[in-house]
Amino acid sequence: MSAFDLLPTPGATLLTGADWSAEPADGTLPVIDPSTGEEIYRLAAGGAAAVDRAVMAARAAADGPWGALPAVEKGRLLVRLSRAIEDHFEALWHLESHDTGKPVKQAKADITACARYFEFYGGAADKHHGETIPYQAGYSVLTWKEPYGVTGHIIPWNYPAQIFGRTIGGALAAGNACVLKPAEDACLTPLALAQLALAVGFPPGALTVVTGLGTAAGAALCAHPGLDHVSFTGSPQTAVAVQTAAARHNRPVTLELGGKSPQIVFADADLDGALPFITNAIVQNAGQTCSAGSRLLVQEAVADRFLDALSTRFTALEAGPADRDLDCGPLINAKQKARVDGYLTQAARDGVRTLASGRIAANAPAGGTFVAPALLDRAPVDHPVAQEEIFGPVLTAFRFHDEAEAIALADATPFGLVAGVWTQDGGRQFRLARALRAGQVFVNNYGAGGGVELPFGGMKKSGFGREKALEGLDHFSVTKTVAIRHG
Ligand code: NAD
């Protein structure tokens, strides 16, 4: 089977969950393979009318066949989808790789993770329940976990399959009907996954996908009066628009936003052991990862030695087309490449030192949007490369003297998504884990393999609410308190 057999006819928008429809789209959008610059598909550009039909279909499902299914049956459908993802593994990772430029290993890892989300949430669907509360004599009090009803999901282009699994898996398991607006730059696996959901028997409307531009389909979804909750994963800037639209309806939102995450290396750390983690944390997905470890904080006593060893690694890094499975694939599009190149130019102009650069592979296609990984040093703390999410394979190094300075430097950006701490001192491990303002702190590792079991989300401008894990189910549910006075 060709990977593209999993997709609807080019230009179609999935509206009702029961079939594909070409209308009412506002034209089409090209899908470009970032490894080559070639067009490989055409998406429907849905707008307000498509969103309206999608939300109505979801409401009918929530109030009808999907809502009526017992939790155990909902869970079984999620598990069936997980199996279907495994059965279509080859086609799905090819789609993901062509659509986003992910190197083969990364594309495969993302589809495996996507299947795992549906397996986990399939098993969890009938195990999420309320409590009985001891209260005054003559009362029985209990709580129920109820779905919101219809949830809207807006996701970015960097991990479309994984984030699909994370947000849709959790919301469906909690019993909601979902409307998804994937990023215009990465819709192929979300469309294929929705197609698989239909094939394994999800009722029409339980999961509906509308493709289109953020400013059209995304804005229309956020503004739609028929939604009960919005989960947004994307940039802090767009999150303001999403929240503003939600505020007009006093509607709850979950925001999974960006980061400028520090990796803090103390002199007593296993330095050799830390090197591959620190490199991978910034080159994975060519640095286009919300949780990328994009700032390196090294204790002065070992800074030169550690940065020398890291430079050797960076010099050996290679970026190139996805099918060569190198350290980095291309960036998602020409705009993103220009943005990252712009940060590097500005850094050079302002005297920030480039300690090491990787290279773009020989014979890489001219139309590919490649950026060679770079290690920067001695940037002023308020410089854009020290403060802003570059979203490319660029690591900026800083030096610190003691624990207090390390904590202050780690906290010196508006973000608070992830932090990595490298030290063998047990007391310091706990002190840092307590002090750092980040949604997740990793000690002597970075990311812990990203398991679905681990709650994920931000502090500060990195967002609020949590997805993944059992906790994700709470964020897709409302608690109803029932108090019965029986005397
Ligand atoms: P983006 O904010 O530009 O777009 C995200 C989504 O929002 C897309 O689907 C887009 O079409 C849509 N959108 C754009 N304008 C909109 C509007 N006015 N109303 C409604 N929707 C709109 O972000 P991006 O460039 O696609 O993704 C990169 C960002 O996502 C980075 O900041 C990254 O850190 C963040 N991210 C966060 C996480 C996390 O879990 N915390 C995960 C992945 C990516």
Short mmCIF file of C-alpha atoms and ligand atoms in Angstrom, two decimals:
data_model
loop_
_atom_site.label_atom_id
_atom_site.label_comp_id
_atom_site.label_asym_id
_atom_site.label_seq_id
_atom_site.Cartn_x
_atom_site.Cartn_y
_atom_site.Cartn_z
CA MET A 1 0.00 0.00 0.00
CA SER A 2 1.25 3.50 -0.78
CA ALA A 3 1.34 5.84 2.18
CA PHE A 4 -0.95 8.20 0.28
CA ASP A 5 -3.68 5.54 0.03
CA LEU A 6 -4.53 6.38 3.64
CA LEU A 7 -5.52 9.92 2.69
CA PRO A 8 -8.79 11.24 1.29
CA THR A 9 -8.96 12.57 -2.27
CA PRO A 10 -6.79 15.69 -2.36
CA GLY A 11 -8.81 18.76 -1.48
CA ALA A 12 -11.32 16.91 0.71
CA THR A 13 -12.18 17.96 4.25
CA LEU A 14 -13.50 15.47 6.76
CA LEU A 15 -16.62 17.05 8.10
CA THR A 16 -19.07 14.57 9.49
CA GLY A 17 -16.76 11.78 10.51
CA ALA A 18 -18.76 9.48 8.25
CA ASP A 19 -17.44 10.55 4.88
CA TRP A 20 -15.14 13.00 3.21
CA SER A 21 -16.46 16.13 1.65
CA ALA A 22 -14.84 18.66 -0.66
CA GLU A 23 -17.07 21.48 0.42
CA PRO A 24 -17.43 23.97 1.88
CA ALA A 25 -13.70 24.55 1.53
CA ASP A 26 -12.23 27.94 0.64
CA GLY A 27 -9.79 26.64 -1.96
CA THR A 28 -6.80 24.39 -1.38
CA LEU A 29 -3.35 24.53 0.22
CA PRO A 30 -0.22 22.80 -1.12
CA VAL A 31 1.62 20.23 1.00
CA ILE A 32 5.37 20.62 0.45
CA ASP A 33 7.94 17.94 1.31
CA PRO A 34 10.57 20.01 3.18
CA SER A 35 13.35 17.61 2.19
CA THR A 36 12.88 18.47 -1.49
CA GLY A 37 10.63 21.53 -1.76
CA GLU A 38 8.24 19.53 -3.96
CA GLU A 39 4.46 19.56 -3.70
CA ILE A 40 3.12 16.14 -2.69
CA TYR A 41 -0.58 16.71 -1.91
CA ARG A 42 -3.34 19.32 -1.77
CA LEU A 43 -5.34 20.11 1.36
CA ALA A 44 -8.78 21.62 1.54
CA ALA A 45 -8.67 25.07 3.11
CA GLY A 46 -11.63 24.86 5.45
CA GLY A 47 -13.20 28.02 6.87
CA ALA A 48 -16.06 29.00 9.16
CA ALA A 49 -18.67 26.93 7.28
CA ALA A 50 -16.59 23.73 7.48
CA VAL A 51 -15.91 24.32 11.17
CA ASP A 52 -19.60 24.88 11.84
CA ARG A 53 -20.53 21.57 10.23
CA ALA A 54 -17.76 19.79 12.12
CA VAL A 55 -18.88 21.16 15.49
CA MET A 56 -22.51 20.23 14.77
CA ALA A 57 -21.45 16.70 13.83
CA ALA A 58 -19.44 16.45 17.05
CA ARG A 59 -22.37 17.68 19.12
CA ALA A 60 -24.65 15.10 17.54
CA ALA A 61 -22.10 12.40 18.39
CA ALA A 62 -21.64 13.64 21.97
CA ASP A 63 -25.39 13.73 22.54
CA GLY A 64 -25.93 10.54 20.56
CA PRO A 65 -24.13 7.29 19.77
CA TRP A 66 -20.66 8.27 21.02
CA GLY A 67 -21.89 9.79 24.28
CA ALA A 68 -24.10 6.77 24.92
CA LEU A 69 -21.29 4.22 24.59
CA PRO A 70 -20.15 2.84 27.96
CA ALA A 71 -16.60 3.83 28.92
CA VAL A 72 -15.35 0.28 28.39
CA GLU A 73 -16.60 0.33 24.79
CA LYS A 74 -15.04 3.72 24.16
CA GLY A 75 -11.78 2.34 25.51
CA ARG A 76 -11.99 -0.69 23.23
CA LEU A 77 -12.34 1.58 20.20
CA LEU A 78 -9.24 3.49 21.25
CA VAL A 79 -7.31 0.24 21.61
CA ARG A 80 -8.55 -0.84 18.17
CA LEU A 81 -7.25 2.41 16.75
CA SER A 82 -3.90 1.75 18.42
CA ARG A 83 -3.73 -1.66 16.71
CA ALA A 84 -4.71 -0.12 13.36
CA ILE A 85 -1.88 2.39 13.74
CA GLU A 86 0.55 -0.47 14.34
CA ASP A 87 -0.88 -2.34 11.33
CA HIS A 88 -0.31 0.74 9.13
CA PHE A 89 3.04 1.61 10.67
CA GLU A 90 4.98 1.71 7.38
CA ALA A 91 2.48 3.93 5.59
CA LEU A 92 2.11 6.28 8.54
CA TRP A 93 5.79 6.88 9.19
CA HIS A 94 6.35 7.51 5.47
CA LEU A 95 3.57 10.11 5.48
CA GLU A 96 4.95 11.77 8.61
CA SER A 97 8.45 11.86 7.20
CA HIS A 98 7.41 13.34 3.82
CA ASP A 99 5.08 15.87 5.39
CA THR A 100 7.42 17.20 8.10
CA GLY A 101 10.93 16.19 6.95
CA LYS A 102 11.50 13.98 9.99
CA PRO A 103 14.42 11.60 9.61
CA VAL A 104 13.29 7.97 9.39
CA LYS A 105 14.16 7.10 13.02
CA GLN A 106 12.20 10.07 14.35
CA ALA A 107 9.18 9.44 12.12
CA LYS A 108 9.07 5.81 13.26
CA ALA A 109 9.40 6.83 16.92
CA ASP A 110 6.51 9.28 16.52
CA ILE A 111 4.13 6.71 15.03
CA THR A 112 5.07 4.22 17.74
CA ALA A 113 4.31 6.88 20.35
CA CYS A 114 0.99 7.69 18.68
CA ALA A 115 -0.10 4.05 18.88
CA ARG A 116 0.99 3.94 22.51
CA TYR A 117 -1.20 6.96 23.38
CA PHE A 118 -4.29 5.17 22.12
CA GLU A 119 -3.28 1.96 23.88
CA PHE A 120 -2.76 3.81 27.18
CA TYR A 121 -5.93 5.90 26.97
CA GLY A 122 -7.94 2.92 25.70
CA GLY A 123 -7.01 1.08 28.89
CA ALA A 124 -7.66 4.15 31.04
CA ALA A 125 -11.11 5.08 29.67
CA ASP A 126 -13.04 2.93 32.17
CA LYS A 127 -10.74 3.65 35.12
CA HIS A 128 -11.30 7.38 35.47
CA HIS A 129 -13.89 7.94 38.14
CA GLY A 130 -14.95 10.10 41.05
CA GLU A 131 -15.03 9.70 44.82
CA THR A 132 -17.37 9.38 47.75
CA ILE A 133 -16.83 12.08 50.34
CA PRO A 134 -17.54 11.65 54.06
CA TYR A 135 -19.79 14.59 54.92
CA GLN A 136 -22.40 15.55 57.50
CA ALA A 137 -24.73 12.97 58.99
CA GLY A 138 -27.72 12.39 56.75
CA TYR A 139 -25.85 13.12 53.51
CA SER A 140 -24.14 11.00 50.91
CA VAL A 141 -21.81 12.95 48.66
CA LEU A 142 -20.15 11.68 45.56
CA THR A 143 -18.34 13.16 42.54
CA TRP A 144 -18.65 12.16 38.91
CA LYS A 145 -16.12 12.83 36.19
CA GLU A 146 -18.08 13.92 33.15
CA PRO A 147 -16.81 14.81 29.68
CA TYR A 148 -17.01 18.47 28.68
CA GLY A 149 -18.98 17.43 25.59
CA VAL A 150 -17.35 18.84 22.44
CA THR A 151 -13.65 19.66 22.65
CA GLY A 152 -11.68 21.63 20.04
CA HIS A 153 -8.03 20.76 19.41
CA ILE A 154 -5.53 22.95 17.59
CA ILE A 155 -2.11 21.41 17.10
CA PRO A 156 1.24 22.50 15.61
CA TRP A 157 3.33 21.01 12.82
CA ASN A 158 6.32 19.73 14.75
CA TYR A 159 4.91 16.44 16.13
CA PRO A 160 1.54 16.01 14.40
CA ALA A 161 1.12 12.26 15.02
CA GLN A 162 2.37 12.34 18.61
CA ILE A 163 0.32 15.39 19.58
CA PHE A 164 -2.73 13.91 17.84
CA GLY A 165 -2.34 10.85 20.10
CA ARG A 166 -1.75 12.93 23.19
CA THR A 167 -4.64 15.36 22.88
CA ILE A 168 -7.24 13.32 20.95
CA GLY A 169 -6.47 10.12 22.89
CA GLY A 170 -7.02 11.84 26.24
CA ALA A 171 -10.13 13.75 25.16
CA LEU A 172 -11.84 10.72 23.58
CA ALA A 173 -11.00 8.53 26.59
CA ALA A 174 -12.64 11.11 28.86
CA GLY A 175 -15.75 10.73 26.67
CA ASN A 176 -15.65 13.91 24.58
CA ALA A 177 -16.36 14.27 20.86
CA CYS A 178 -13.38 16.04 19.29
CA VAL A 179 -12.92 18.54 16.46
CA LEU A 180 -9.30 18.78 15.34
CA LYS A 181 -7.65 21.58 13.34
CA PRO A 182 -4.15 20.36 12.46
CA ALA A 183 -1.40 22.77 11.39
CA GLU A 184 -1.52 23.73 7.73
CA ASP A 185 2.10 22.55 7.40
CA ALA A 186 1.44 19.04 8.77
CA CYS A 187 -1.99 17.53 8.17
CA LEU A 188 -1.24 14.22 6.51
CA THR A 189 -0.96 11.88 9.50
CA PRO A 190 -3.90 13.54 11.31
CA LEU A 191 -6.04 12.95 8.19
CA ALA A 192 -4.83 9.35 7.89
CA LEU A 193 -5.39 8.71 11.61
CA ALA A 194 -8.92 10.09 11.38
CA GLN A 195 -9.51 7.79 8.42
CA LEU A 196 -8.29 4.83 10.50
CA ALA A 197 -10.57 5.86 13.38
CA LEU A 198 -13.53 5.68 11.01
CA ALA A 199 -12.39 2.30 9.73
CA VAL A 200 -12.16 0.75 13.21
CA GLY A 201 -15.71 1.84 14.05
CA PHE A 202 -15.75 5.21 15.82
CA PRO A 203 -19.27 6.61 15.42
CA PRO A 204 -19.62 9.52 12.96
CA GLY A 205 -18.71 12.82 14.60
CA ALA A 206 -16.73 11.35 17.51
CA LEU A 207 -13.60 12.66 15.79
CA THR A 208 -13.81 15.28 13.07
CA VAL A 209 -10.91 16.97 11.30
CA VAL A 210 -11.00 20.33 9.54
CA THR A 211 -7.91 21.35 7.61
CA GLY A 212 -7.17 24.97 6.81
CA LEU A 213 -5.24 28.07 7.78
CA GLY A 214 -4.91 29.02 11.43
CA THR A 215 -6.32 32.46 10.78
CA ALA A 216 -9.38 30.94 9.04
CA ALA A 217 -10.24 27.43 10.26
CA GLY A 218 -8.32 27.79 13.55
CA ALA A 219 -9.83 31.16 14.41
CA ALA A 220 -13.32 29.93 13.43
CA LEU A 221 -12.97 26.89 15.68
CA CYS A 222 -11.82 28.98 18.65
CA ALA A 223 -14.69 31.41 18.14
CA HIS A 224 -17.40 28.75 17.67
CA PRO A 225 -20.10 28.97 20.33
CA GLY A 226 -20.67 25.21 20.22
CA LEU A 227 -17.39 24.17 21.85
CA ASP A 228 -17.08 23.28 25.53
CA HIS A 229 -13.28 23.26 25.85
CA VAL A 230 -10.24 24.09 23.70
CA SER A 231 -6.88 22.39 23.84
CA PHE A 232 -4.23 24.43 22.04
CA THR A 233 -0.65 23.39 21.38
CA GLY A 234 1.42 26.01 19.61
CA SER A 235 3.17 29.32 20.04
CA PRO A 236 2.60 31.73 22.93
CA GLN A 237 1.59 34.42 20.42
CA THR A 238 -1.26 32.39 18.90
CA ALA A 239 -2.28 31.31 22.42
CA VAL A 240 -3.29 34.91 23.13
CA ALA A 241 -5.77 34.82 20.21
CA VAL A 242 -7.04 31.39 21.34
CA GLN A 243 -7.58 32.62 24.89
CA THR A 244 -9.20 35.85 23.78
CA ALA A 245 -11.72 33.89 21.70
CA ALA A 246 -12.33 31.49 24.59
CA ALA A 247 -12.81 34.37 27.02
CA ARG A 248 -15.73 35.64 24.93
CA HIS A 249 -17.50 32.38 25.86
CA ASN A 250 -15.95 31.98 29.33
CA ARG A 251 -14.67 28.67 28.02
CA PRO A 252 -11.83 26.63 29.58
CA VAL A 253 -8.61 26.13 27.67
CA THR A 254 -5.50 24.01 28.03
CA LEU A 255 -2.39 25.67 26.62
CA GLU A 256 0.75 23.71 25.70
CA LEU A 257 3.18 26.38 24.50
CA GLY A 258 6.82 26.94 23.83
CA GLY A 259 10.01 26.84 25.87
CA LYS A 260 13.60 27.97 26.21
CA SER A 261 14.60 25.10 28.40
CA PRO A 262 17.89 25.00 30.35
CA GLN A 263 20.20 22.04 30.77
CA ILE A 264 22.29 22.70 33.90
CA VAL A 265 25.61 20.89 34.17
CA PHE A 266 27.44 20.93 37.52
CA ALA A 267 31.13 20.17 37.81
CA ASP A 268 30.44 16.90 39.67
CA ALA A 269 28.24 15.49 36.87
CA ASP A 270 29.00 12.46 34.75
CA LEU A 271 30.13 14.74 31.93
CA ASP A 272 30.70 12.05 29.33
CA GLY A 273 27.30 10.57 30.11
CA ALA A 274 25.62 13.97 29.74
CA LEU A 275 27.09 14.79 26.30
CA PRO A 276 24.83 12.64 24.07
CA PHE A 277 21.68 13.71 25.96
CA ILE A 278 22.55 17.38 25.69
CA THR A 279 23.30 17.07 21.98
CA ASN A 280 20.16 15.10 21.25
CA ALA A 281 17.95 17.48 23.24
CA ILE A 282 18.67 20.24 20.71
CA VAL A 283 19.12 18.32 17.44
CA GLN A 284 16.09 16.04 17.81
CA ASN A 285 13.55 17.07 15.17
CA ALA A 286 16.10 19.73 14.06
CA GLY A 287 15.43 21.66 17.26
CA GLN A 288 11.74 22.08 16.40
CA THR A 289 10.62 20.68 19.72
CA CYS A 290 8.78 22.64 22.41
CA SER A 291 10.85 20.90 25.07
CA ALA A 292 14.19 21.31 23.24
CA GLY A 293 17.08 21.87 25.65
CA SER A 294 18.10 25.09 23.91
CA ARG A 295 20.14 26.71 26.70
CA LEU A 296 23.19 25.04 28.22
CA LEU A 297 24.32 26.26 31.65
CA VAL A 298 27.74 24.89 32.64
CA GLN A 299 29.59 25.37 35.91
CA GLU A 300 32.67 27.50 35.31
CA ALA A 301 35.15 24.94 36.67
CA VAL A 302 34.40 22.47 33.85
CA ALA A 303 32.98 24.81 31.23
CA ASP A 304 35.92 24.92 28.81
CA ARG A 305 36.49 21.16 28.96
CA PHE A 306 32.80 20.36 28.55
CA LEU A 307 32.25 22.85 25.72
CA ASP A 308 35.32 21.50 23.88
CA ALA A 309 33.90 17.98 24.02
CA LEU A 310 30.47 19.23 22.94
CA SER A 311 32.03 21.20 20.06
CA THR A 312 33.60 18.00 18.76
CA ARG A 313 30.14 16.44 18.68
CA PHE A 314 28.54 19.47 17.02
CA THR A 315 31.20 19.58 14.31
CA ALA A 316 30.29 15.99 13.37
CA LEU A 317 26.53 16.67 13.10
CA GLU A 318 24.87 16.52 9.70
CA ALA A 319 21.57 17.86 8.39
CA GLY A 320 20.00 16.44 5.23
CA PRO A 321 16.94 14.89 3.61
CA ALA A 322 14.71 12.72 5.78
CA ASP A 323 15.40 9.49 3.91
CA ARG A 324 19.13 9.68 4.71
CA ASP A 325 18.23 9.49 8.41
CA LEU A 326 20.93 11.92 9.57
CA ASP A 327 21.16 13.87 12.83
CA CYS A 328 18.75 16.56 11.56
CA GLY A 329 16.22 16.66 8.77
CA PRO A 330 15.13 19.93 7.13
CA LEU A 331 13.18 22.62 8.96
CA ILE A 332 9.48 22.56 8.23
CA ASN A 333 9.46 25.32 5.59
CA ALA A 334 11.40 28.18 4.04
CA LYS A 335 9.94 30.71 6.48
CA GLN A 336 11.18 28.74 9.48
CA LYS A 337 14.62 28.35 7.88
CA ALA A 338 14.82 32.10 7.25
CA ARG A 339 13.82 32.72 10.87
CA VAL A 340 16.54 30.44 12.27
CA ASP A 341 19.16 31.81 9.85
CA GLY A 342 18.12 35.29 11.00
CA TYR A 343 18.91 34.45 14.65
CA LEU A 344 22.35 33.12 13.63
CA THR A 345 23.11 36.24 11.58
CA GLN A 346 22.03 38.51 14.42
CA ALA A 347 24.16 36.53 16.91
CA ALA A 348 27.24 36.83 14.68
CA ARG A 349 26.63 40.54 14.19
CA ASP A 350 26.35 41.11 17.95
CA GLY A 351 29.59 39.29 18.72
CA VAL A 352 28.13 36.05 20.08
CA ARG A 353 30.76 33.36 19.47
CA THR A 354 29.97 30.29 17.36
CA LEU A 355 31.92 27.51 19.07
CA ALA A 356 31.04 24.85 16.52
CA SER A 357 28.81 24.19 13.52
CA GLY A 358 27.74 20.98 11.87
CA ARG A 359 27.21 20.75 8.13
CA ILE A 360 24.60 20.25 5.47
CA ALA A 361 25.07 16.87 3.79
CA ALA A 362 26.73 16.75 0.40
CA ASN A 363 24.21 16.50 -2.45
CA ALA A 364 21.29 17.53 -0.25
CA PRO A 365 18.41 18.60 -2.55
CA ALA A 366 18.59 22.31 -3.38
CA GLY A 367 14.91 22.78 -2.49
CA GLY A 368 15.34 21.37 1.04
CA THR A 369 15.16 23.74 4.01
CA PHE A 370 18.28 22.64 5.90
CA VAL A 371 20.13 24.42 8.69
CA ALA A 372 23.46 23.18 10.07
CA PRO A 373 23.37 22.71 13.88
CA ALA A 374 25.23 25.43 15.79
CA LEU A 375 26.69 25.81 19.29
CA LEU A 376 26.86 29.44 20.49
CA ASP A 377 28.73 30.81 23.50
CA ARG A 378 28.87 33.97 25.61
CA ALA A 379 25.60 35.56 24.49
CA PRO A 380 24.36 38.37 26.76
CA VAL A 381 21.52 37.02 28.93
CA ASP A 382 19.06 39.44 27.36
CA HIS A 383 20.06 38.66 23.73
CA PRO A 384 17.30 37.14 21.52
CA VAL A 385 19.30 33.87 21.19
CA ALA A 386 19.26 33.66 25.00
CA GLN A 387 15.60 34.58 25.45
CA GLU A 388 13.52 33.53 22.45
CA GLU A 389 12.42 30.17 21.17
CA ILE A 390 14.52 29.77 18.00
CA PHE A 391 12.91 26.45 17.04
CA GLY A 392 15.99 25.25 15.19
CA PRO A 393 19.17 23.26 16.01
CA VAL A 394 20.85 26.13 17.88
CA LEU A 395 22.22 25.67 21.41
CA THR A 396 23.36 28.69 23.40
CA ALA A 397 25.85 28.11 26.25
CA PHE A 398 26.26 30.12 29.49
CA ARG A 399 28.52 29.72 32.52
CA PHE A 400 27.69 29.90 36.23
CA HIS A 401 29.66 29.74 39.49
CA ASP A 402 27.30 28.24 42.06
CA GLU A 403 23.88 26.74 42.61
CA ALA A 404 22.17 30.06 43.27
CA GLU A 405 23.48 31.55 40.05
CA ALA A 406 22.46 28.44 38.11
CA ILE A 407 18.88 28.68 39.40
CA ALA A 408 18.68 32.40 38.64
CA LEU A 409 20.01 31.89 35.08
CA ALA A 410 17.66 28.95 34.48
CA ASP A 411 14.71 31.13 35.46
CA ALA A 412 15.85 34.16 33.46
CA THR A 413 13.42 33.72 30.53
CA PRO A 414 9.63 34.08 30.32
CA PHE A 415 9.28 30.31 29.74
CA GLY A 416 8.99 27.38 32.15
CA LEU A 417 8.49 24.15 30.23
CA VAL A 418 11.38 21.77 30.98
CA ALA A 419 14.70 21.81 32.83
CA GLY A 420 17.54 19.27 32.88
CA VAL A 421 19.92 18.97 35.83
CA TRP A 422 23.21 17.11 35.70
CA THR A 423 24.83 16.43 39.08
CA GLN A 424 25.71 13.44 41.23
CA ASP A 425 24.95 15.29 44.48
CA GLY A 426 21.65 13.87 45.76
CA GLY A 427 20.80 16.89 47.91
CA ARG A 428 21.39 19.24 45.01
CA GLN A 429 19.22 17.10 42.74
CA PHE A 430 16.24 17.67 45.05
CA ARG A 431 17.04 21.32 45.76
CA LEU A 432 17.15 22.10 42.05
CA ALA A 433 14.05 20.06 41.27
CA ARG A 434 12.18 22.13 43.90
CA ALA A 435 13.60 25.49 42.90
CA LEU A 436 13.29 25.35 39.11
CA ARG A 437 10.16 26.88 37.66
CA ALA A 438 9.42 24.32 34.95
CA GLY A 439 6.58 21.89 34.37
CA GLN A 440 9.01 18.97 34.27
CA VAL A 441 12.51 18.59 35.70
CA PHE A 442 14.75 15.79 34.50
CA VAL A 443 17.75 14.79 36.63
CA ASN A 444 20.65 13.04 34.89
CA ASN A 445 18.49 12.50 31.79
CA TYR A 446 16.45 14.66 29.46
CA GLY A 447 12.87 13.75 28.62
CA ALA A 448 12.87 10.31 30.25
CA GLY A 449 11.85 8.80 26.91
CA GLY A 450 8.75 11.03 26.73
CA GLY A 451 6.40 8.33 28.06
CA VAL A 452 2.64 8.84 27.91
CA GLU A 453 2.56 8.03 31.65
CA LEU A 454 4.27 11.35 32.47
CA PRO A 455 2.06 14.46 32.88
CA PHE A 456 3.25 17.24 30.56
CA GLY A 457 2.72 20.99 30.53
CA GLY A 458 4.21 24.35 31.37
CA MET A 459 4.65 27.07 33.95
CA LYS A 460 4.95 30.80 33.21
CA LYS A 461 4.53 31.57 29.47
CA SER A 462 4.85 27.89 28.57
CA GLY A 463 1.16 27.43 29.28
CA PHE A 464 -1.15 25.76 31.77
CA GLY A 465 -3.17 22.61 32.18
CA ARG A 466 -1.68 19.18 31.62
CA GLU A 467 -1.92 16.56 28.91
CA LYS A 468 -0.63 12.98 28.91
CA ALA A 469 -0.86 10.52 31.80
CA LEU A 470 -3.99 9.90 33.86
CA GLU A 471 -3.88 13.56 34.83
CA GLY A 472 -4.69 14.47 31.23
CA LEU A 473 -8.11 12.87 31.72
CA ASP A 474 -8.88 15.35 34.52
CA HIS A 475 -8.19 18.23 32.16
CA PHE A 476 -10.67 16.84 29.63
CA SER A 477 -13.40 16.31 32.26
CA VAL A 478 -15.56 18.30 34.64
CA THR A 479 -16.20 17.15 38.18
CA LYS A 480 -19.85 17.09 39.17
CA THR A 481 -20.60 16.99 42.91
CA VAL A 482 -23.78 15.17 43.89
CA ALA A 483 -25.02 15.62 47.50
CA ILE A 484 -28.01 13.52 48.57
CA ARG A 485 -29.78 14.31 51.85
CA HIS A 486 -31.42 11.12 52.98
CA GLY A 487 -31.68 11.71 56.72
P1 NAD B 1 1.45 28.34 15.82
O1 NAD B 1 0.95 28.97 17.08
O2 NAD B 1 1.83 29.22 14.70
O3 NAD B 1 0.34 27.36 15.22
C1 NAD B 1 -0.22 26.34 16.00
C2 NAD B 1 -1.60 26.05 15.48
O4 NAD B 1 -2.42 27.19 15.66
C3 NAD B 1 -1.66 25.70 13.99
O5 NAD B 1 -2.60 24.67 13.78
C4 NAD B 1 -2.15 27.00 13.38
O6 NAD B 1 -2.84 26.80 12.16
C5 NAD B 1 -3.09 27.49 14.45
N1 NAD B 1 -3.37 28.92 14.43
C6 NAD B 1 -2.61 29.93 13.93
N2 NAD B 1 -3.24 31.12 14.09
C7 NAD B 1 -4.40 30.86 14.72
C8 NAD B 1 -5.46 31.68 15.20
N3 NAD B 1 -5.46 33.00 15.03
N4 NAD B 1 -6.49 31.09 15.83
C9 NAD B 1 -6.50 29.74 16.01
N5 NAD B 1 -5.53 28.91 15.58
C10 NAD B 1 -4.49 29.47 14.94
O7 NAD B 1 2.62 27.38 16.25
P2 NAD B 1 3.52 26.48 15.29
O8 NAD B 1 4.51 27.38 14.64
O9 NAD B 1 2.67 25.60 14.45
O10 NAD B 1 4.23 25.53 16.35
C11 NAD B 1 5.35 25.88 17.03
C12 NAD B 1 5.00 26.30 18.44
O11 NAD B 1 4.30 25.27 19.12
C13 NAD B 1 6.26 26.52 19.25
O12 NAD B 1 6.12 27.67 20.06
C14 NAD B 1 6.34 25.26 20.10
O13 NAD B 1 7.09 25.40 21.26
C15 NAD B 1 4.90 25.00 20.38
N6 NAD B 1 4.69 23.59 20.80
C16 NAD B 1 4.38 23.32 22.12
C17 NAD B 1 4.22 22.01 22.55
C18 NAD B 1 3.89 21.68 23.99
O14 NAD B 1 3.43 20.59 24.25
N7 NAD B 1 4.12 22.57 24.95
C19 NAD B 1 4.37 20.97 21.65
C20 NAD B 1 4.69 21.27 20.32
C21 NAD B 1 4.85 22.60 19.92
#
